[in-house]
Amino acid sequence: MARYTCSFTVSVPSDHLLPLLVELLQDCQLDIQYYTGDYIIAREVPGHVPFPKLITVEVLIDKSKCTETETRMSIVIKNEELPLQLDNYCRQMFEVIKQSIESSHHWHLIESLAG
């Protein structure tokens, strides 16, 4: 199973972040499967790649470390593909989504830590 993680700190209150993230993930051609006030699961829509390559994105908003102006979130992007190559499909989609978050005009990126 391929799995990539990243943490971000952005300059937006946590209660405003969730709808912005839902929109961003939908813009990346992902279908929102589930969300609460601090957690989102999104999946890639079948049809473009084989089923084992379809990615799942999990976003956790860390409300314990939020301030009025900053929010920390962690993202996990995974699929069932074995990461036999460094530049596999899951890694490519990870980079696309990571870049979308880093360059979003909805907030100012304070910190980005890839794991």
GROMACS .gro file of N, CA and C in nm:
model
  345
    1MET      N    1   0.084  -0.118   0.000
    1MET     CA    2   0.000   0.000   0.000
    1MET      C    3   0.089   0.124   0.000
    2ALA      N    4   0.064   0.213  -0.094
    2ALA     CA    5   0.136   0.341  -0.097
    2ALA      C    6   0.068   0.436   0.000
    3ARG      N    7   0.149   0.515   0.073
    3ARG     CA    8   0.094   0.605   0.174
    3ARG      C    9   0.189   0.723   0.189
    4TYR      N   10   0.133   0.845   0.177
    4TYR     CA   11   0.212   0.967   0.190
    4TYR      C   12   0.141   1.062   0.284
    5THR      N   13   0.218   1.130   0.369
    5THR     CA   14   0.159   1.219   0.468
    5THR      C   15   0.222   1.357   0.461
    6CYS      N   16   0.147   1.454   0.509
    6CYS     CA   17   0.195   1.591   0.514
    6CYS      C   18   0.116   1.667   0.619
    7SER      N   19   0.179   1.761   0.684
    7SER     CA   20   0.112   1.849   0.780
    7SER      C   21   0.127   1.993   0.733
    8PHE      N   22   0.024   2.070   0.757
    8PHE     CA   23   0.023   2.210   0.718
    8PHE      C   24  -0.027   2.295   0.833
    9THR      N   25   0.025   2.415   0.843
    9THR     CA   26  -0.032   2.517   0.928
    9THR      C   27  -0.070   2.632   0.837
   10VAL      N   28  -0.195   2.672   0.841
   10VAL     CA   29  -0.246   2.778   0.753
   10VAL      C   30  -0.311   2.888   0.836
   11SER      N   31  -0.315   3.007   0.778
   11SER     CA   32  -0.369   3.123   0.849
   11SER      C   33  -0.516   3.140   0.819
   12VAL      N   34  -0.596   3.053   0.876
   12VAL     CA   35  -0.742   3.061   0.865
   12VAL      C   36  -0.801   2.992   0.989
   13PRO      N   37  -0.907   3.046   1.046
   13PRO     CA   38  -0.968   2.980   1.162
   13PRO      C   39  -1.022   2.842   1.123
   14SER      N   40  -1.020   2.748   1.217
   14SER     CA   41  -1.059   2.610   1.188
   14SER      C   42  -1.202   2.597   1.138
   15ASP      N   43  -1.293   2.682   1.188
   15ASP     CA   44  -1.432   2.671   1.144
   15ASP      C   45  -1.453   2.718   1.001
   16HIS      N   46  -1.360   2.796   0.947
   16HIS     CA   47  -1.366   2.839   0.807
   16HIS      C   48  -1.291   2.742   0.715
   17LEU      N   49  -1.201   2.664   0.771
   17LEU     CA   50  -1.115   2.577   0.691
   17LEU      C   51  -1.189   2.461   0.626
   18LEU      N   52  -1.280   2.397   0.697
   18LEU     CA   53  -1.347   2.277   0.646
   18LEU      C   54  -1.415   2.300   0.511
   19PRO      N   55  -1.501   2.401   0.494
   19PRO     CA   56  -1.564   2.419   0.362
   19PRO      C   57  -1.463   2.452   0.252
   20LEU      N   58  -1.355   2.521   0.287
   20LEU     CA   59  -1.252   2.552   0.188
   20LEU      C   60  -1.179   2.425   0.144
   21LEU      N   61  -1.153   2.335   0.239
   21LEU     CA   62  -1.088   2.207   0.205
   21LEU      C   63  -1.178   2.118   0.121
   22VAL      N   64  -1.307   2.115   0.154
   22VAL     CA   65  -1.402   2.036   0.075
   22VAL      C   66  -1.400   2.084  -0.069
   23GLU      N   67  -1.405   2.214  -0.089
   23GLU     CA   68  -1.401   2.272  -0.224
   23GLU      C   69  -1.270   2.240  -0.295
   24LEU      N   70  -1.159   2.252  -0.224
   24LEU     CA   71  -1.028   2.223  -0.282
   24LEU      C   72  -1.018   2.077  -0.326
   25LEU      N   73  -1.064   1.985  -0.242
   25LEU     CA   74  -1.059   1.843  -0.277
   25LEU      C   75  -1.150   1.811  -0.396
   26GLN      N   76  -1.266   1.873  -0.401
   26GLN     CA   77  -1.356   1.853  -0.515
   26GLN      C   78  -1.293   1.908  -0.642
   27ASP      N   79  -1.220   2.018  -0.633
   27ASP     CA   80  -1.150   2.074  -0.748
   27ASP      C   81  -1.040   1.980  -0.797
   28CYS      N   82  -0.990   1.894  -0.709
   28CYS     CA   83  -0.889   1.793  -0.746
   28CYS      C   84  -0.954   1.664  -0.795
   29GLN      N   85  -1.082   1.670  -0.831
   29GLN     CA   86  -1.159   1.556  -0.884
   29GLN      C   87  -1.177   1.444  -0.783
   30LEU      N   88  -1.194   1.482  -0.655
   30LEU     CA   89  -1.218   1.385  -0.550
   30LEU      C   90  -1.362   1.397  -0.502
   31ASP      N   91  -1.420   1.283  -0.463
   31ASP     CA   92  -1.557   1.278  -0.414
   31ASP      C   93  -1.553   1.271  -0.262
   32ILE      N   94  -1.620   1.364  -0.195
   32ILE     CA   95  -1.621   1.365  -0.049
   32ILE      C   96  -1.710   1.251   0.000
   33GLN      N   97  -1.653   1.158   0.076
   33GLN     CA   98  -1.724   1.042   0.128
   33GLN      C   99  -1.784   1.067   0.265
   34TYR      N  100  -1.710   1.145   0.347
   34TYR     CA  101  -1.750   1.164   0.485
   34TYR      C  102  -1.680   1.288   0.537
   35TYR      N  103  -1.749   1.368   0.618
   35TYR     CA  104  -1.680   1.474   0.689
   35TYR      C  105  -1.755   1.515   0.815
   36THR      N  106  -1.678   1.558   0.912
   36THR     CA  107  -1.730   1.612   1.037
   36THR      C  108  -1.662   1.747   1.055
   37GLY      N  109  -1.670   1.804   1.173
   37GLY     CA  110  -1.609   1.935   1.197
   37GLY      C  111  -1.458   1.936   1.193
   38ASP      N  112  -1.395   1.818   1.201
   38ASP     CA  113  -1.248   1.814   1.202
   38ASP      C  114  -1.188   1.699   1.120
   39TYR      N  115  -1.268   1.634   1.038
   39TYR     CA  116  -1.219   1.516   0.964
   39TYR      C  117  -1.290   1.505   0.829
   40ILE      N  118  -1.212   1.476   0.725
   40ILE     CA  119  -1.267   1.458   0.590
   40ILE      C  120  -1.208   1.331   0.529
   41ILE      N  121  -1.291   1.253   0.463
   41ILE     CA  122  -1.244   1.143   0.379
   41ILE      C  123  -1.295   1.170   0.238
   42ALA      N  124  -1.202   1.168   0.143
   42ALA     CA  125  -1.237   1.187   0.002
   42ALA      C  126  -1.174   1.076  -0.079
   43ARG      N  127  -1.244   1.034  -0.186
   43ARG     CA  128  -1.193   0.928  -0.273
   43ARG      C  129  -1.193   0.974  -0.416
   44GLU      N  130  -1.101   0.920  -0.490
   44GLU     CA  131  -1.094   0.947  -0.633
   44GLU      C  132  -1.210   0.875  -0.703
   45VAL      N  133  -1.267   0.940  -0.800
   45VAL     CA  134  -1.380   0.884  -0.874
   45VAL      C  135  -1.329   0.775  -0.968
   46PRO      N  136  -1.389   0.654  -0.966
   46PRO     CA  137  -1.345   0.547  -1.056
   46PRO      C  138  -1.366   0.584  -1.203
   47GLY      N  139  -1.280   0.526  -1.286
   47GLY     CA  140  -1.296   0.544  -1.429
   47GLY      C  141  -1.172   0.589  -1.502
   48HIS      N  142  -1.080   0.654  -1.432
   48HIS     CA  143  -0.960   0.705  -1.499
   48HIS      C  144  -0.839   0.615  -1.481
   49VAL      N  145  -0.834   0.544  -1.369
   49VAL     CA  146  -0.722   0.455  -1.339
   49VAL      C  147  -0.777   0.324  -1.284
   50PRO      N  148  -0.697   0.216  -1.285
   50PRO     CA  149  -0.742   0.088  -1.227
   50PRO      C  150  -0.775   0.104  -1.078
   51PHE      N  151  -0.865   0.021  -1.028
   51PHE     CA  152  -0.911   0.031  -0.890
   51PHE      C  153  -0.799   0.033  -0.786
   52PRO      N  154  -0.694  -0.051  -0.797
   52PRO     CA  155  -0.590  -0.046  -0.694
   52PRO      C  156  -0.517   0.089  -0.687
   53LYS      N  157  -0.523   0.167  -0.794
   53LYS     CA  158  -0.455   0.297  -0.796
   53LYS      C  159  -0.542   0.412  -0.745
   54LEU      N  160  -0.673   0.389  -0.729
   54LEU     CA  161  -0.760   0.496  -0.681
   54LEU      C  162  -0.715   0.541  -0.543
   55ILE      N  163  -0.701   0.672  -0.527
   55ILE     CA  164  -0.650   0.724  -0.400
   55ILE      C  165  -0.763   0.759  -0.304
   56THR      N  166  -0.730   0.753  -0.176
   56THR     CA  167  -0.815   0.800  -0.068
   56THR      C  168  -0.737   0.909   0.005
   57VAL      N  169  -0.806   1.018   0.037
   57VAL     CA  170  -0.744   1.129   0.110
   57VAL      C  171  -0.815   1.143   0.244
   58GLU      N  172  -0.737   1.146   0.350
   58GLU     CA  173  -0.790   1.170   0.484
   58GLU      C  174  -0.729   1.300   0.535
   59VAL      N  175  -0.814   1.390   0.583
   59VAL     CA  176  -0.768   1.518   0.637
   59VAL      C  177  -0.815   1.526   0.782
   60LEU      N  178  -0.722   1.554   0.872
   60LEU     CA  179  -0.755   1.573   1.013
   60LEU      C  180  -0.715   1.715   1.053
   61ILE      N  181  -0.813   1.791   1.100
   61ILE     CA  182  -0.787   1.926   1.149
   61ILE      C  183  -0.761   1.914   1.299
   62ASP      N  184  -0.645   1.959   1.341
   62ASP     CA  185  -0.604   1.947   1.482
   62ASP      C  186  -0.657   2.067   1.560
   63LYS      N  187  -0.777   2.052   1.614
   63LYS     CA  188  -0.840   2.163   1.687
   63LYS      C  189  -0.773   2.191   1.821
   64SER      N  190  -0.695   2.097   1.873
   64SER     CA  191  -0.628   2.120   2.001
   64SER      C  192  -0.514   2.221   1.989
   65LYS      N  193  -0.464   2.244   1.868
   65LYS     CA  194  -0.354   2.338   1.848
   65LYS      C  195  -0.397   2.460   1.766
   66CYS      N  196  -0.528   2.479   1.750
   66CYS     CA  197  -0.578   2.593   1.673
   66CYS      C  198  -0.575   2.721   1.755
   67THR      N  199  -0.554   2.831   1.685
   67THR     CA  200  -0.570   2.963   1.746
   67THR      C  201  -0.680   3.033   1.666
   68GLU      N  202  -0.704   3.158   1.698
   68GLU     CA  203  -0.807   3.232   1.625
   68GLU      C  204  -0.766   3.260   1.482
   69THR      N  205  -0.636   3.256   1.453
   69THR     CA  206  -0.588   3.290   1.319
   69THR      C  207  -0.513   3.178   1.248
   70GLU      N  208  -0.479   3.070   1.318
   70GLU     CA  209  -0.401   2.962   1.258
   70GLU      C  210  -0.463   2.826   1.287
   71THR      N  211  -0.454   2.738   1.187
   71THR     CA  212  -0.506   2.602   1.202
   71THR      C  213  -0.402   2.504   1.148
   72ARG      N  214  -0.386   2.394   1.219
   72ARG     CA  215  -0.295   2.288   1.176
   72ARG      C  216  -0.379   2.171   1.127
   73MET      N  217  -0.336   2.112   1.014
   73MET     CA  218  -0.406   1.995   0.962
   73MET      C  219  -0.304   1.894   0.912
   74SER      N  220  -0.344   1.768   0.915
   74SER     CA  221  -0.260   1.659   0.865
   74SER      C  222  -0.337   1.589   0.753
   75ILE      N  223  -0.263   1.548   0.651
   75ILE     CA  224  -0.324   1.482   0.536
   75ILE      C  225  -0.253   1.351   0.509
   76VAL      N  226  -0.333   1.247   0.485
   76VAL     CA  227  -0.280   1.115   0.445
   76VAL      C  228  -0.342   1.083   0.310
   77ILE      N  229  -0.257   1.052   0.213
   77ILE     CA  230  -0.303   1.010   0.081
   77ILE      C  231  -0.250   0.870   0.058
   78LYS      N  232  -0.343   0.778   0.026
   78LYS     CA  233  -0.303   0.638   0.015
   78LYS      C  234  -0.383   0.568  -0.093
   79ASN      N  235  -0.331   0.454  -0.138
   79ASN     CA  236  -0.404   0.365  -0.228
   79ASN      C  237  -0.353   0.223  -0.206
   80GLU      N  238  -0.407   0.129  -0.282
   80GLU     CA  239  -0.369  -0.012  -0.267
   80GLU      C  240  -0.250  -0.051  -0.353
   81GLU      N  241  -0.198   0.043  -0.429
   81GLU     CA  242  -0.085   0.018  -0.517
   81GLU      C  243   0.043  -0.006  -0.435
   82LEU      N  244   0.121  -0.104  -0.476
   82LEU     CA  245   0.251  -0.122  -0.414
   82LEU      C  246   0.346  -0.016  -0.470
   83PRO      N  247   0.412   0.059  -0.383
   83PRO     CA  248   0.500   0.166  -0.431
   83PRO      C  249   0.635   0.111  -0.480
   84LEU      N  250   0.631   0.036  -0.589
   84LEU     CA  251   0.753  -0.026  -0.642
   84LEU      C  252   0.843   0.076  -0.712
   85GLN      N  253   0.784   0.185  -0.756
   85GLN     CA  254   0.861   0.292  -0.820
   85GLN      C  255   0.848   0.416  -0.734
   86LEU      N  256   0.953   0.498  -0.731
   86LEU     CA  257   0.949   0.620  -0.652
   86LEU      C  258   0.842   0.716  -0.704
   87ASP      N  259   0.827   0.725  -0.834
   87ASP     CA  260   0.730   0.817  -0.895
   87ASP      C  261   0.603   0.739  -0.934
   88ASN      N  262   0.536   0.680  -0.834
   88ASN     CA  263   0.415   0.604  -0.859
   88ASN      C  264   0.293   0.696  -0.864
   89TYR      N  265   0.178   0.642  -0.900
   89TYR     CA  266   0.058   0.722  -0.917
   89TYR      C  267   0.016   0.790  -0.786
   90CYS      N  268   0.022   0.721  -0.674
   90CYS     CA  269  -0.017   0.779  -0.546
   90CYS      C  270   0.074   0.898  -0.513
   91ARG      N  271   0.202   0.884  -0.538
   91ARG     CA  272   0.298   0.994  -0.514
   91ARG      C  273   0.266   1.113  -0.603
   92GLN      N  274   0.232   1.087  -0.728
   92GLN     CA  275   0.197   1.195  -0.821
   92GLN      C  276   0.073   1.271  -0.772
   93MET      N  277  -0.028   1.199  -0.727
   93MET     CA  278  -0.150   1.263  -0.677
   93MET      C  279  -0.123   1.335  -0.545
   94PHE      N  280  -0.036   1.280  -0.462
   94PHE     CA  281   0.005   1.347  -0.339
   94PHE      C  282   0.065   1.483  -0.371
   95GLU      N  283   0.152   1.486  -0.470
   95GLU     CA  284   0.217   1.613  -0.508
   95GLU      C  285   0.115   1.713  -0.563
   96VAL      N  286   0.018   1.666  -0.641
   96VAL     CA  287  -0.086   1.755  -0.695
   96VAL      C  288  -0.168   1.817  -0.582
   97ILE      N  289  -0.212   1.734  -0.489
   97ILE     CA  290  -0.295   1.784  -0.379
   97ILE      C  291  -0.214   1.872  -0.285
   98LYS      N  292  -0.092   1.833  -0.256
   98LYS     CA  293  -0.004   1.914  -0.171
   98LYS      C  294   0.017   2.052  -0.234
   99GLN      N  295   0.044   2.055  -0.363
   99GLN     CA  296   0.064   2.182  -0.433
   99GLN      C  297  -0.063   2.267  -0.431
  100SER      N  298  -0.177   2.204  -0.445
  100SER     CA  299  -0.305   2.276  -0.440
  100SER      C  300  -0.324   2.344  -0.305
  101ILE      N  301  -0.288   2.274  -0.198
  101ILE     CA  302  -0.302   2.331  -0.064
  101ILE      C  303  -0.201   2.445  -0.045
  102GLU      N  304  -0.077   2.422  -0.087
  102GLU     CA  305   0.027   2.523  -0.068
  102GLU      C  306   0.002   2.650  -0.148
  103SER      N  307  -0.063   2.638  -0.263
  103SER     CA  308  -0.083   2.756  -0.347
  103SER      C  309  -0.225   2.812  -0.342
  104SER      N  310  -0.309   2.763  -0.252
  104SER     CA  311  -0.446   2.812  -0.243
  104SER      C  312  -0.449   2.960  -0.206
  105HIS      N  313  -0.536   3.033  -0.271
  105HIS     CA  314  -0.550   3.177  -0.241
  105HIS      C  315  -0.643   3.201  -0.122
  106HIS      N  316  -0.699   3.095  -0.063
  106HIS     CA  317  -0.792   3.108   0.051
  106HIS      C  318  -0.719   3.129   0.183
  107TRP      N  319  -0.590   3.102   0.187
  107TRP     CA  320  -0.514   3.117   0.311
  107TRP      C  321  -0.369   3.142   0.280
  108HIS      N  322  -0.296   3.180   0.385
  108HIS     CA  323  -0.152   3.196   0.377
  108HIS      C  324  -0.090   3.074   0.443
  109LEU      N  325  -0.003   3.006   0.371
  109LEU     CA  326   0.064   2.887   0.424
  109LEU      C  327   0.173   2.931   0.522
  110ILE      N  328   0.165   2.882   0.644
  110ILE     CA  329   0.266   2.915   0.746
  110ILE      C  330   0.373   2.809   0.752
  111GLU      N  331   0.331   2.681   0.742
  111GLU     CA  332   0.426   2.571   0.753
  111GLU      C  333   0.375   2.450   0.675
  112SER      N  334   0.468   2.379   0.611
  112SER     CA  335   0.436   2.257   0.539
  112SER      C  336   0.544   2.154   0.571
  113LEU      N  337   0.504   2.040   0.624
  113LEU     CA  338   0.597   1.934   0.661
  113LEU      C  339   0.555   1.803   0.597
  114ALA      N  340   0.631   1.755   0.501
  114ALA     CA  341   0.601   1.628   0.436
  114ALA      C  342   0.668   1.516   0.515
  115GLY      N  343   0.596   1.403   0.523
  115GLY     CA  344   0.649   1.291   0.599
  115GLY      C  345   0.676   1.172   0.515
   0.00000   0.00000   0.00000
